[in-house]
XYZ file of N, CA and C in Angstrom:
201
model
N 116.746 -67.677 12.921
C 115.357 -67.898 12.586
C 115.247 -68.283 11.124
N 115.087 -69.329 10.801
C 114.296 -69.789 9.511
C 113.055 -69.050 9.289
N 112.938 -68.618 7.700
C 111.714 -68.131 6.897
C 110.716 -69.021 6.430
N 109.632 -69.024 6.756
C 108.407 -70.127 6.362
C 109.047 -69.783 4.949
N 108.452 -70.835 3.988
C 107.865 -71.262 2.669
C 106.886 -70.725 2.275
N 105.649 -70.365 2.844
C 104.436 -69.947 2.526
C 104.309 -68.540 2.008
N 103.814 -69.374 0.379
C 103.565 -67.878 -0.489
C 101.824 -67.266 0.290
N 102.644 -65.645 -0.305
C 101.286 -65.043 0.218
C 100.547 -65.030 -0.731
N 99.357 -65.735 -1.123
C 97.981 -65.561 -1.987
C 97.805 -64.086 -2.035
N 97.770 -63.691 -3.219
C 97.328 -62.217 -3.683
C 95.572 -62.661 -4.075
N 94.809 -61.696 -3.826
C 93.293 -61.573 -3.971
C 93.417 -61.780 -5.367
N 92.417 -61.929 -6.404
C 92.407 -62.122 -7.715
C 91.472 -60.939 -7.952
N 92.314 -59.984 -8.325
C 91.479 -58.277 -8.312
C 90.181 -58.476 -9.223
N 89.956 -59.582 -10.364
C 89.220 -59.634 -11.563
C 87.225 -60.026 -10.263
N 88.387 -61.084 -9.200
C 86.666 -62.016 -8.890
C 86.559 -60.812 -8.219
N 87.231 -60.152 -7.550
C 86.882 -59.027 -5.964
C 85.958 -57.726 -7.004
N 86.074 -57.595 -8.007
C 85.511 -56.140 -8.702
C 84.158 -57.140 -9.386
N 84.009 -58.146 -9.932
C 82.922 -58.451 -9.995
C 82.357 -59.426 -9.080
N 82.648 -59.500 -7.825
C 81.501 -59.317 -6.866
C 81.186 -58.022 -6.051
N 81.781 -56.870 -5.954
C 81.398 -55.828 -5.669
C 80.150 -55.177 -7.272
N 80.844 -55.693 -8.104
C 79.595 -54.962 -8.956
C 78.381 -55.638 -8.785
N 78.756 -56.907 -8.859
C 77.449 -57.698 -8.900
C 76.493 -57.173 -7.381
N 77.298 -57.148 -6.102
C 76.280 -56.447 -4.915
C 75.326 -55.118 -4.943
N 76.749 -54.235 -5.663
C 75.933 -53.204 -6.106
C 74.723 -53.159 -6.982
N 74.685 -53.835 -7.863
C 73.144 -54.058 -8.920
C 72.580 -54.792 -8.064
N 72.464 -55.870 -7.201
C 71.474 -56.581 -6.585
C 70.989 -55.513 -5.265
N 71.514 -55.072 -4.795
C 71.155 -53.465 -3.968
C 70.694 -53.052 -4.224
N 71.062 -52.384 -5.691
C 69.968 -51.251 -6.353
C 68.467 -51.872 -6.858
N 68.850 -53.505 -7.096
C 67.170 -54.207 -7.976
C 66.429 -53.889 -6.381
N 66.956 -54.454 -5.052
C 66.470 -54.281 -4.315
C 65.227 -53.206 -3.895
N 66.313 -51.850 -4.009
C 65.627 -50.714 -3.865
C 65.269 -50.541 -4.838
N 65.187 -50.613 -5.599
C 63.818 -49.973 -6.624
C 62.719 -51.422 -6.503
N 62.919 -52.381 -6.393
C 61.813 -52.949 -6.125
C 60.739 -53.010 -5.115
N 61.788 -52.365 -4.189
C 60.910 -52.059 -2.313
C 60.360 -50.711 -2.878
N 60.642 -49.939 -3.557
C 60.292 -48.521 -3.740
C 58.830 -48.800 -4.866
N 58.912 -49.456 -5.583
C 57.939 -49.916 -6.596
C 57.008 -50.660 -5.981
N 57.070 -50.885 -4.872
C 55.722 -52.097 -4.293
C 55.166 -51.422 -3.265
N 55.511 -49.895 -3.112
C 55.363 -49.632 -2.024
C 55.017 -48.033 -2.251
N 54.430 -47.505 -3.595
C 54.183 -46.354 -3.642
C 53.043 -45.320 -2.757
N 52.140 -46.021 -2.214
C 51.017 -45.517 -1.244
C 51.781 -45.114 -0.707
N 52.841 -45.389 0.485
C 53.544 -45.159 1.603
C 54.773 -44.081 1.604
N 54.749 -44.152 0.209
C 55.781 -43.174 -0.456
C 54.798 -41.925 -0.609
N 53.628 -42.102 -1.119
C 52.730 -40.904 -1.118
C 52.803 -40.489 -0.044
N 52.183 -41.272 0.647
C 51.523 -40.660 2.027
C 52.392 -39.665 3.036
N 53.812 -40.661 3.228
C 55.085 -39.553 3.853
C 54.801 -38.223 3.287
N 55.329 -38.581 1.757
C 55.354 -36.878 1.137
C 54.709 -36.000 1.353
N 52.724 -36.452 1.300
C 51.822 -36.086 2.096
C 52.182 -35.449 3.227
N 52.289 -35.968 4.111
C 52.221 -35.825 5.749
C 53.501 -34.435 5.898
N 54.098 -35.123 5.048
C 55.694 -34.135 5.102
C 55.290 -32.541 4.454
N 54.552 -32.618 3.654
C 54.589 -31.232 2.930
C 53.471 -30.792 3.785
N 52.333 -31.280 4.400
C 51.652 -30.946 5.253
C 51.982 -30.473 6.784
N 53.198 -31.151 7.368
C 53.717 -30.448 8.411
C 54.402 -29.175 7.845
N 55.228 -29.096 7.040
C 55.797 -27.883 6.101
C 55.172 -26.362 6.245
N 53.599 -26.807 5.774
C 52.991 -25.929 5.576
C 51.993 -25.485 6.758
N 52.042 -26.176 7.706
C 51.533 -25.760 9.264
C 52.117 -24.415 9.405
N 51.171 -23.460 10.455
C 51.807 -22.628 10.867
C 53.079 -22.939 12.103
N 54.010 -22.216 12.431
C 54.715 -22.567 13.376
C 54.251 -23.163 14.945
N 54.584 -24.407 14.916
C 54.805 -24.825 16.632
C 55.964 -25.227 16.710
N 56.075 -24.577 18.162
C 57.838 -25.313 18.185
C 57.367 -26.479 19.261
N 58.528 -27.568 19.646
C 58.508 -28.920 19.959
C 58.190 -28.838 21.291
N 58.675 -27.591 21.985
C 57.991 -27.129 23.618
C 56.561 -26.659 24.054
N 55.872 -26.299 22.924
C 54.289 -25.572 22.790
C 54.846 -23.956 22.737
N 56.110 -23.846 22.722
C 56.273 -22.417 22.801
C 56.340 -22.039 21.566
N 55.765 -20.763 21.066
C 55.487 -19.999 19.684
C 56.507 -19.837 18.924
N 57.334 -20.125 17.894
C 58.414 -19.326 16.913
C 58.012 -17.682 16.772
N 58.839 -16.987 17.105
C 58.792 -15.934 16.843
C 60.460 -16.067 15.811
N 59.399 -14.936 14.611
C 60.558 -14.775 13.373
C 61.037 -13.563 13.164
């Protein structure tokens, strides 16, 4: 059996780390920009959320928590 010729291309570690950084910051502008345009909805969950919180107990069957 003869050995191909063909070198193996090594990745160029320099482009592969700055396009992972670069995804990561365009991710994060992402989310903070969806998070910034969108604070009502961010209220309102928290709202709703600390308001179920503070309900007295129902459990998901109509049956009572006993503690």
């Amino acid at each position: 059996m003869k050995q191909g010729s063909h070198a193996v291309q090594q990745p160029d570690a320099r482009k592969n780390y700055i396009g992972l950084v670069s995804d990561t910051t365009e991710d994060k502008q992402r989310a903070d920009s969806a998070a910034r345009s969108q604070p009502r909805v961010m209220s309102y969950l928290v709202g709703r959320l600390a308001a179920a919180l503070k309900r007295p107990g129902k459990a998901a069957s109509g049956r009572a928590i006993k503690s």
